Amino acid sequence: GQSLEQPSEVTAVEGAIVQINCTYQTSGFYGLSWYQQHDGGAPTFLSYNALDGLEETGRFSSFLSRSDSYGYLLLQELQMKDSASYFCAVRRDSNYQLIWGAGTKLIIKP
Amino acid sequence: EAGVTQFPSHSVIEKGQTVTLRCDPISGHDNLYWYRRVMGKEIKFLLHFVKESKQDESGMPNNRFLAERTGGTYSTLKVQPAELEDSGVYFCASSQGLANNEQFFGPGTRLTVL
């Protein structure tokens, strides 16, 4: 079967750094995406890693290790507006279908 | 540029009734996807259109679900007859099919089957 594992909830302090991990087990792998979803809202795209290594976009970075079937999302200088759910999703093949994790709820405390 | 829109935002129906959800993708996006999220669980892929053709419908749960995209513009997802387990949030997304696989999501339709 296809599965992605990520923590259900992570708590951090405003201004700190937090890492959200994702491990996957899928029948194929093209790349790993991260999406953010605020309560009741539409998921919005954050990043996509097809190759091993770290991709940085502002305060957010995403890492992939294909050999370990593992990736993470790193959020720096946390702000209260970063409180949301974060989903990792795998693109398995040349189609654009995404297989999703259950999401990690990030709680930020002042 | 207008984003992906979905209608209705909420729908409450009784078991056995029919509901049709609509999605208008971003203009020019050939790829259109339907997803469903049952409360607290992962977002599950339902199907993928490229223009008016069904590229992949492997996620459709059963033949009570029918998706169409006539003319390759907006799409509809019909559930007939609805069952209790169909409750959830139905998301539509569209994309240009770029290498980074960025998909743009609509706000979702929250379906409650009583």
PDB file of C-alpha atoms in Angstrom:
ATOM      1  CA  GLY A   1       0.000   0.000   0.000  1.00  0.00           C
ATOM      2  CA  GLN A   2       0.875   3.665  -0.062  1.00  0.00           C
ATOM      3  CA  SER A   3       1.513   5.493   3.187  1.00  0.00           C
ATOM      4  CA  LEU A   4       2.988   8.727   4.454  1.00  0.00           C
ATOM      5  CA  GLU A   5       3.712   9.242   8.127  1.00  0.00           C
ATOM      6  CA  GLN A   6       3.949  12.621   9.806  1.00  0.00           C
ATOM      7  CA  PRO A   7       3.342  13.720  13.398  1.00  0.00           C
ATOM      8  CA  SER A   8      -0.241  14.664  14.131  1.00  0.00           C
ATOM      9  CA  GLU A   9       0.672  17.735  16.149  1.00  0.00           C
ATOM     10  CA  VAL A  10       3.711  19.868  16.901  1.00  0.00           C
ATOM     11  CA  THR A  11       3.941  22.774  19.355  1.00  0.00           C
ATOM     12  CA  ALA A  12       6.533  25.538  19.174  1.00  0.00           C
ATOM     13  CA  VAL A  13       7.178  29.021  20.462  1.00  0.00           C
ATOM     14  CA  GLU A  14       6.938  32.201  18.419  1.00  0.00           C
ATOM     15  CA  GLY A  15      10.317  33.112  16.978  1.00  0.00           C
ATOM     16  CA  ALA A  16      11.666  29.578  17.262  1.00  0.00           C
ATOM     17  CA  ILE A  17      12.476  26.947  14.625  1.00  0.00           C
ATOM     18  CA  VAL A  18      10.404  23.828  14.050  1.00  0.00           C
ATOM     19  CA  GLN A  19      10.914  20.768  11.868  1.00  0.00           C
ATOM     20  CA  ILE A  20       8.046  18.620  10.600  1.00  0.00           C
ATOM     21  CA  ASN A  21       9.114  15.182   9.434  1.00  0.00           C
ATOM     22  CA  CYS A  22       7.569  12.981   6.792  1.00  0.00           C
ATOM     23  CA  THR A  23       8.430   9.406   5.912  1.00  0.00           C
ATOM     24  CA  TYR A  24       6.845   7.727   2.948  1.00  0.00           C
ATOM     25  CA  GLN A  25       6.307   4.292   1.520  1.00  0.00           C
ATOM     26  CA  THR A  26       4.952   4.386  -2.005  1.00  0.00           C
ATOM     27  CA  SER A  27       5.135   2.187  -5.073  1.00  0.00           C
ATOM     28  CA  GLY A  28       6.857   4.926  -7.024  1.00  0.00           C
ATOM     29  CA  PHE A  29       8.423   8.296  -6.322  1.00  0.00           C
ATOM     30  CA  TYR A  30       8.847  11.417  -8.396  1.00  0.00           C
ATOM     31  CA  GLY A  31       8.924  14.058  -5.691  1.00  0.00           C
ATOM     32  CA  LEU A  32       7.710  15.295  -2.318  1.00  0.00           C
ATOM     33  CA  SER A  33       5.477  18.331  -1.899  1.00  0.00           C
ATOM     34  CA  TRP A  34       4.491  20.344   1.141  1.00  0.00           C
ATOM     35  CA  TYR A  35       1.215  22.205   1.530  1.00  0.00           C
ATOM     36  CA  GLN A  36      -0.103  24.521   4.222  1.00  0.00           C
ATOM     37  CA  GLN A  37      -3.740  24.668   5.231  1.00  0.00           C
ATOM     38  CA  HIS A  38      -5.254  27.169   7.612  1.00  0.00           C
ATOM     39  CA  ASP A  39      -8.451  26.118   9.372  1.00  0.00           C
ATOM     40  CA  GLY A  40     -11.271  25.815   6.872  1.00  0.00           C
ATOM     41  CA  GLY A  41      -9.152  27.058   4.026  1.00  0.00           C
ATOM     42  CA  ALA A  42      -7.665  25.760   0.803  1.00  0.00           C
ATOM     43  CA  PRO A  43      -4.328  23.947   0.932  1.00  0.00           C
ATOM     44  CA  THR A  44      -1.606  26.149  -0.509  1.00  0.00           C
ATOM     45  CA  PHE A  45       1.614  24.975  -2.092  1.00  0.00           C
ATOM     46  CA  LEU A  46       4.855  25.536  -0.186  1.00  0.00           C
ATOM     47  CA  SER A  47       7.555  23.464  -1.867  1.00  0.00           C
ATOM     48  CA  TYR A  48       8.487  20.516  -4.037  1.00  0.00           C
ATOM     49  CA  ASN A  49      11.638  18.388  -3.815  1.00  0.00           C
ATOM     50  CA  ALA A  50      12.489  15.967  -6.582  1.00  0.00           C
ATOM     51  CA  LEU A  51      16.196  15.648  -5.762  1.00  0.00           C
ATOM     52  CA  ASP A  52      18.047  15.045  -2.528  1.00  0.00           C
ATOM     53  CA  GLY A  53      18.985  18.087  -0.543  1.00  0.00           C
ATOM     54  CA  LEU A  54      17.633  21.260   0.943  1.00  0.00           C
ATOM     55  CA  GLU A  55      15.471  23.813  -0.868  1.00  0.00           C
ATOM     56  CA  GLU A  56      15.094  27.191   0.799  1.00  0.00           C
ATOM     57  CA  THR A  57      12.307  29.677   0.221  1.00  0.00           C
ATOM     58  CA  GLY A  58      12.372  32.533   2.684  1.00  0.00           C
ATOM     59  CA  ARG A  59      11.653  31.323   6.202  1.00  0.00           C
ATOM     60  CA  PHE A  60      10.633  27.879   4.943  1.00  0.00           C
ATOM     61  CA  SER A  61      12.994  25.126   3.798  1.00  0.00           C
ATOM     62  CA  SER A  62      12.281  21.600   2.649  1.00  0.00           C
ATOM     63  CA  PHE A  63      14.632  18.648   2.648  1.00  0.00           C
ATOM     64  CA  LEU A  64      14.539  15.302   0.877  1.00  0.00           C
ATOM     65  CA  SER A  65      16.505  12.087   1.208  1.00  0.00           C
ATOM     66  CA  ARG A  66      15.304   9.613  -1.410  1.00  0.00           C
ATOM     67  CA  SER A  67      17.476   6.798  -0.062  1.00  0.00           C
ATOM     68  CA  ASP A  68      15.818   7.152   3.353  1.00  0.00           C
ATOM     69  CA  SER A  69      12.310   7.824   1.974  1.00  0.00           C
ATOM     70  CA  TYR A  70      12.285  10.831   4.243  1.00  0.00           C
ATOM     71  CA  GLY A  71      11.767  14.531   4.073  1.00  0.00           C
ATOM     72  CA  TYR A  72      11.113  17.441   6.361  1.00  0.00           C
ATOM     73  CA  LEU A  73       9.779  20.953   6.354  1.00  0.00           C
ATOM     74  CA  LEU A  74      11.736  23.484   8.383  1.00  0.00           C
ATOM     75  CA  LEU A  75      10.066  26.681   9.506  1.00  0.00           C
ATOM     76  CA  GLN A  76      12.245  29.417  10.960  1.00  0.00           C
ATOM     77  CA  GLU A  77      11.439  32.597  12.879  1.00  0.00           C
ATOM     78  CA  LEU A  78       7.977  31.269  13.605  1.00  0.00           C
ATOM     79  CA  GLN A  79       5.127  33.733  13.484  1.00  0.00           C
ATOM     80  CA  MET A  80       1.635  33.300  14.896  1.00  0.00           C
ATOM     81  CA  LYS A  81       0.266  33.267  11.344  1.00  0.00           C
ATOM     82  CA  ASP A  82       2.217  30.051  10.717  1.00  0.00           C
ATOM     83  CA  SER A  83      -0.269  28.215  12.928  1.00  0.00           C
ATOM     84  CA  ALA A  84      -1.849  25.817  10.460  1.00  0.00           C
ATOM     85  CA  SER A  85      -1.817  22.223   9.298  1.00  0.00           C
ATOM     86  CA  TYR A  86       1.062  21.100   7.122  1.00  0.00           C
ATOM     87  CA  PHE A  87       0.758  18.207   4.705  1.00  0.00           C
ATOM     88  CA  CYS A  88       3.423  16.246   2.911  1.00  0.00           C
ATOM     89  CA  ALA A  89       2.377  14.629  -0.356  1.00  0.00           C
ATOM     90  CA  VAL A  90       4.164  12.322  -2.764  1.00  0.00           C
ATOM     91  CA  ARG A  91       3.948  12.430  -6.526  1.00  0.00           C
ATOM     92  CA  ARG A  92       4.389   8.783  -7.482  1.00  0.00           C
ATOM     93  CA  ASP A  93       4.769   8.855 -11.229  1.00  0.00           C
ATOM     94  CA  SER A  94       4.518  10.922 -14.391  1.00  0.00           C
ATOM     95  CA  ASN A  95       0.894  11.634 -13.578  1.00  0.00           C
ATOM     96  CA  TYR A  96       0.380  14.516 -11.220  1.00  0.00           C
ATOM     97  CA  GLN A  97      -1.670  12.594  -8.680  1.00  0.00           C
ATOM     98  CA  LEU A  98      -0.612  13.249  -5.086  1.00  0.00           C
ATOM     99  CA  ILE A  99      -0.654  10.773  -2.207  1.00  0.00           C
ATOM    100  CA  TRP A 100      -1.106  12.691   1.040  1.00  0.00           C
ATOM    101  CA  GLY A 101      -0.104  12.360   4.659  1.00  0.00           C
ATOM    102  CA  ALA A 102      -2.705  12.998   7.364  1.00  0.00           C
ATOM    103  CA  GLY A 103      -1.266  16.408   8.168  1.00  0.00           C
ATOM    104  CA  THR A 104       0.601  17.945  11.108  1.00  0.00           C
ATOM    105  CA  LYS A 105      -1.140  20.596  13.145  1.00  0.00           C
ATOM    106  CA  LEU A 106       1.385  23.247  14.145  1.00  0.00           C
ATOM    107  CA  ILE A 107       0.495  25.126  17.320  1.00  0.00           C
ATOM    108  CA  ILE A 108       2.502  28.252  18.032  1.00  0.00           C
ATOM    109  CA  LYS A 109       2.585  29.767  21.484  1.00  0.00           C
ATOM    110  CA  PRO A 110       3.577  33.366  22.218  1.00  0.00           C
TER     111      PRO A 110
ATOM    112  CA  GLU B   1      -6.073  36.256 -11.615  1.00  0.00           C
ATOM    113  CA  ALA B   2      -9.068  34.400 -10.190  1.00  0.00           C
ATOM    114  CA  GLY B   3      -8.320  31.286  -8.173  1.00  0.00           C
ATOM    115  CA  VAL B   4     -10.052  27.933  -8.165  1.00  0.00           C
ATOM    116  CA  THR B   5     -13.663  28.270  -7.124  1.00  0.00           C
ATOM    117  CA  GLN B   6     -16.048  25.633  -5.854  1.00  0.00           C
ATOM    118  CA  PHE B   7     -19.773  25.577  -5.375  1.00  0.00           C
ATOM    119  CA  PRO B   8     -21.514  25.126  -3.048  1.00  0.00           C
ATOM    120  CA  SER B   9     -19.340  25.818  -0.019  1.00  0.00           C
ATOM    121  CA  HIS B  10     -21.566  23.627   2.135  1.00  0.00           C
ATOM    122  CA  SER B  11     -24.168  21.010   1.383  1.00  0.00           C
ATOM    123  CA  VAL B  12     -26.315  19.053   3.808  1.00  0.00           C
ATOM    124  CA  ILE B  13     -28.354  16.230   2.315  1.00  0.00           C
ATOM    125  CA  GLU B  14     -30.059  13.083   3.454  1.00  0.00           C
ATOM    126  CA  LYS B  15     -28.853   9.610   2.718  1.00  0.00           C
ATOM    127  CA  GLY B  16     -30.105   8.498  -0.665  1.00  0.00           C
ATOM    128  CA  GLN B  17     -30.275  11.960  -2.172  1.00  0.00           C
ATOM    129  CA  THR B  18     -28.163  13.285  -5.006  1.00  0.00           C
ATOM    130  CA  VAL B  19     -25.642  16.107  -4.810  1.00  0.00           C
ATOM    131  CA  THR B  20     -23.607  17.767  -7.548  1.00  0.00           C
ATOM    132  CA  LEU B  21     -20.466  19.686  -6.739  1.00  0.00           C
ATOM    133  CA  ARG B  22     -18.943  22.141  -9.159  1.00  0.00           C
ATOM    134  CA  CYS B  23     -15.363  23.275  -9.657  1.00  0.00           C
ATOM    135  CA  ASP B  24     -14.089  26.108 -11.828  1.00  0.00           C
ATOM    136  CA  PRO B  25     -10.324  25.815 -12.285  1.00  0.00           C
ATOM    137  CA  ILE B  26      -7.900  28.620 -12.988  1.00  0.00           C
ATOM    138  CA  SER B  27      -8.268  29.682 -16.604  1.00  0.00           C
ATOM    139  CA  GLY B  28      -5.760  27.935 -18.826  1.00  0.00           C
ATOM    140  CA  HIS B  29      -5.067  25.060 -16.451  1.00  0.00           C
ATOM    141  CA  ASP B  30      -5.489  21.802 -18.337  1.00  0.00           C
ATOM    142  CA  ASN B  31      -5.114  19.631 -15.235  1.00  0.00           C
ATOM    143  CA  LEU B  32      -7.995  19.374 -12.807  1.00  0.00           C
ATOM    144  CA  TYR B  33      -8.103  17.137  -9.738  1.00  0.00           C
ATOM    145  CA  TRP B  34     -10.720  16.112  -7.219  1.00  0.00           C
ATOM    146  CA  TYR B  35      -9.731  15.192  -3.668  1.00  0.00           C
ATOM    147  CA  ARG B  36     -11.675  14.326  -0.543  1.00  0.00           C
ATOM    148  CA  ARG B  37     -10.801  14.706   3.111  1.00  0.00           C
ATOM    149  CA  VAL B  38     -12.773  12.845   5.699  1.00  0.00           C
ATOM    150  CA  MET B  39     -12.493  14.584   9.068  1.00  0.00           C
ATOM    151  CA  GLY B  40      -9.100  14.133  10.689  1.00  0.00           C
ATOM    152  CA  LYS B  41      -7.778  11.872   7.978  1.00  0.00           C
ATOM    153  CA  GLU B  42      -5.540  12.323   4.987  1.00  0.00           C
ATOM    154  CA  ILE B  43      -6.590  14.036   1.809  1.00  0.00           C
ATOM    155  CA  LYS B  44      -7.414  11.319  -0.706  1.00  0.00           C
ATOM    156  CA  PHE B  45      -7.099  11.593  -4.450  1.00  0.00           C
ATOM    157  CA  LEU B  46     -10.264  10.872  -6.406  1.00  0.00           C
ATOM    158  CA  LEU B  47      -9.473  11.623 -10.019  1.00  0.00           C
ATOM    159  CA  HIS B  48      -7.511  13.691 -12.488  1.00  0.00           C
ATOM    160  CA  PHE B  49      -8.653  15.305 -15.728  1.00  0.00           C
ATOM    161  CA  VAL B  50      -6.411  16.537 -18.498  1.00  0.00           C
ATOM    162  CA  LYS B  51      -8.649  18.871 -20.415  1.00  0.00           C
ATOM    163  CA  GLU B  52     -11.871  16.895 -20.853  1.00  0.00           C
ATOM    164  CA  SER B  53     -10.292  13.446 -20.554  1.00  0.00           C
ATOM    165  CA  LYS B  54     -10.060  11.384 -17.406  1.00  0.00           C
ATOM    166  CA  GLN B  55      -6.352  10.741 -16.966  1.00  0.00           C
ATOM    167  CA  ASP B  56      -6.659   8.774 -13.757  1.00  0.00           C
ATOM    168  CA  GLU B  57      -9.807   7.869 -11.847  1.00  0.00           C
ATOM    169  CA  SER B  58      -8.277   5.210  -9.645  1.00  0.00           C
ATOM    170  CA  GLY B  59      -9.325   7.011  -6.479  1.00  0.00           C
ATOM    171  CA  MET B  60     -13.038   7.087  -7.189  1.00  0.00           C
ATOM    172  CA  PRO B  61     -14.571   5.031  -4.380  1.00  0.00           C
ATOM    173  CA  ASN B  62     -17.404   3.409  -6.324  1.00  0.00           C
ATOM    174  CA  ASN B  63     -19.885   3.889  -9.137  1.00  0.00           C
ATOM    175  CA  ARG B  64     -22.036   6.235  -7.058  1.00  0.00           C
ATOM    176  CA  PHE B  65     -19.515   8.926  -7.955  1.00  0.00           C
ATOM    177  CA  LEU B  66     -19.510  10.452 -11.420  1.00  0.00           C
ATOM    178  CA  ALA B  67     -17.176  13.215 -12.532  1.00  0.00           C
ATOM    179  CA  GLU B  68     -17.387  15.143 -15.766  1.00  0.00           C
ATOM    180  CA  ARG B  69     -15.488  17.952 -17.396  1.00  0.00           C
ATOM    181  CA  THR B  70     -17.303  18.767 -20.580  1.00  0.00           C
ATOM    182  CA  GLY B  71     -15.398  21.155 -22.830  1.00  0.00           C
ATOM    183  CA  GLY B  72     -12.366  20.966 -20.616  1.00  0.00           C
ATOM    184  CA  THR B  73     -13.351  23.915 -18.458  1.00  0.00           C
ATOM    185  CA  TYR B  74     -15.364  23.472 -15.278  1.00  0.00           C
ATOM    186  CA  SER B  75     -15.953  20.088 -13.705  1.00  0.00           C
ATOM    187  CA  THR B  76     -18.793  18.517 -11.771  1.00  0.00           C
ATOM    188  CA  LEU B  77     -18.739  15.673  -9.288  1.00  0.00           C
ATOM    189  CA  LYS B  78     -22.061  13.962  -8.715  1.00  0.00           C
ATOM    190  CA  VAL B  79     -22.788  11.621  -5.849  1.00  0.00           C
ATOM    191  CA  GLN B  80     -25.875   9.484  -6.391  1.00  0.00           C
ATOM    192  CA  PRO B  81     -27.210   8.120  -4.124  1.00  0.00           C
ATOM    193  CA  ALA B  82     -25.284   9.639  -1.232  1.00  0.00           C
ATOM    194  CA  GLU B  83     -24.293   7.495   1.745  1.00  0.00           C
ATOM    195  CA  LEU B  84     -23.266   8.533   5.256  1.00  0.00           C
ATOM    196  CA  GLU B  85     -19.597   7.716   4.601  1.00  0.00           C
ATOM    197  CA  ASP B  86     -19.515  10.229   1.731  1.00  0.00           C
ATOM    198  CA  SER B  87     -19.442  13.074   4.243  1.00  0.00           C
ATOM    199  CA  GLY B  88     -16.269  15.134   4.145  1.00  0.00           C
ATOM    200  CA  VAL B  89     -14.659  18.067   2.419  1.00  0.00           C
ATOM    201  CA  TYR B  90     -14.286  17.776  -1.341  1.00  0.00           C
ATOM    202  CA  PHE B  91     -11.427  19.784  -2.768  1.00  0.00           C
ATOM    203  CA  CYS B  92     -10.798  20.633  -6.360  1.00  0.00           C
ATOM    204  CA  ALA B  93      -7.382  21.682  -7.602  1.00  0.00           C
ATOM    205  CA  SER B  94      -5.929  22.709 -10.917  1.00  0.00           C
ATOM    206  CA  SER B  95      -2.434  22.979 -12.325  1.00  0.00           C
ATOM    207  CA  GLN B  96      -0.468  23.846 -15.423  1.00  0.00           C
ATOM    208  CA  GLY B  97       1.492  20.618 -15.200  1.00  0.00           C
ATOM    209  CA  LEU B  98       4.787  22.259 -14.345  1.00  0.00           C
ATOM    210  CA  ALA B  99       7.749  20.267 -13.089  1.00  0.00           C
ATOM    211  CA  ASN B 100       7.249  21.439  -9.510  1.00  0.00           C
ATOM    212  CA  ASN B 101       3.763  19.910  -9.594  1.00  0.00           C
ATOM    213  CA  GLU B 102       2.225  22.962  -7.906  1.00  0.00           C
ATOM    214  CA  GLN B 103      -1.504  22.486  -7.580  1.00  0.00           C
ATOM    215  CA  PHE B 104      -3.866  25.340  -6.774  1.00  0.00           C
ATOM    216  CA  PHE B 105      -6.727  24.370  -4.521  1.00  0.00           C
ATOM    217  CA  GLY B 106     -10.219  25.680  -4.180  1.00  0.00           C
ATOM    218  CA  PRO B 107     -11.780  26.328  -0.772  1.00  0.00           C
ATOM    219  CA  GLY B 108     -13.597  23.000  -0.806  1.00  0.00           C
ATOM    220  CA  THR B 109     -17.191  21.889  -0.473  1.00  0.00           C
ATOM    221  CA  ARG B 110     -18.159  20.538   2.920  1.00  0.00           C
ATOM    222  CA  LEU B 111     -20.647  17.728   2.353  1.00  0.00           C
ATOM    223  CA  THR B 112     -22.681  16.358   5.208  1.00  0.00           C
ATOM    224  CA  VAL B 113     -24.874  13.317   4.597  1.00  0.00           C
ATOM    225  CA  LEU B 114     -27.446  12.711   7.337  1.00  0.00           C
TER     226      LEU B 114
END
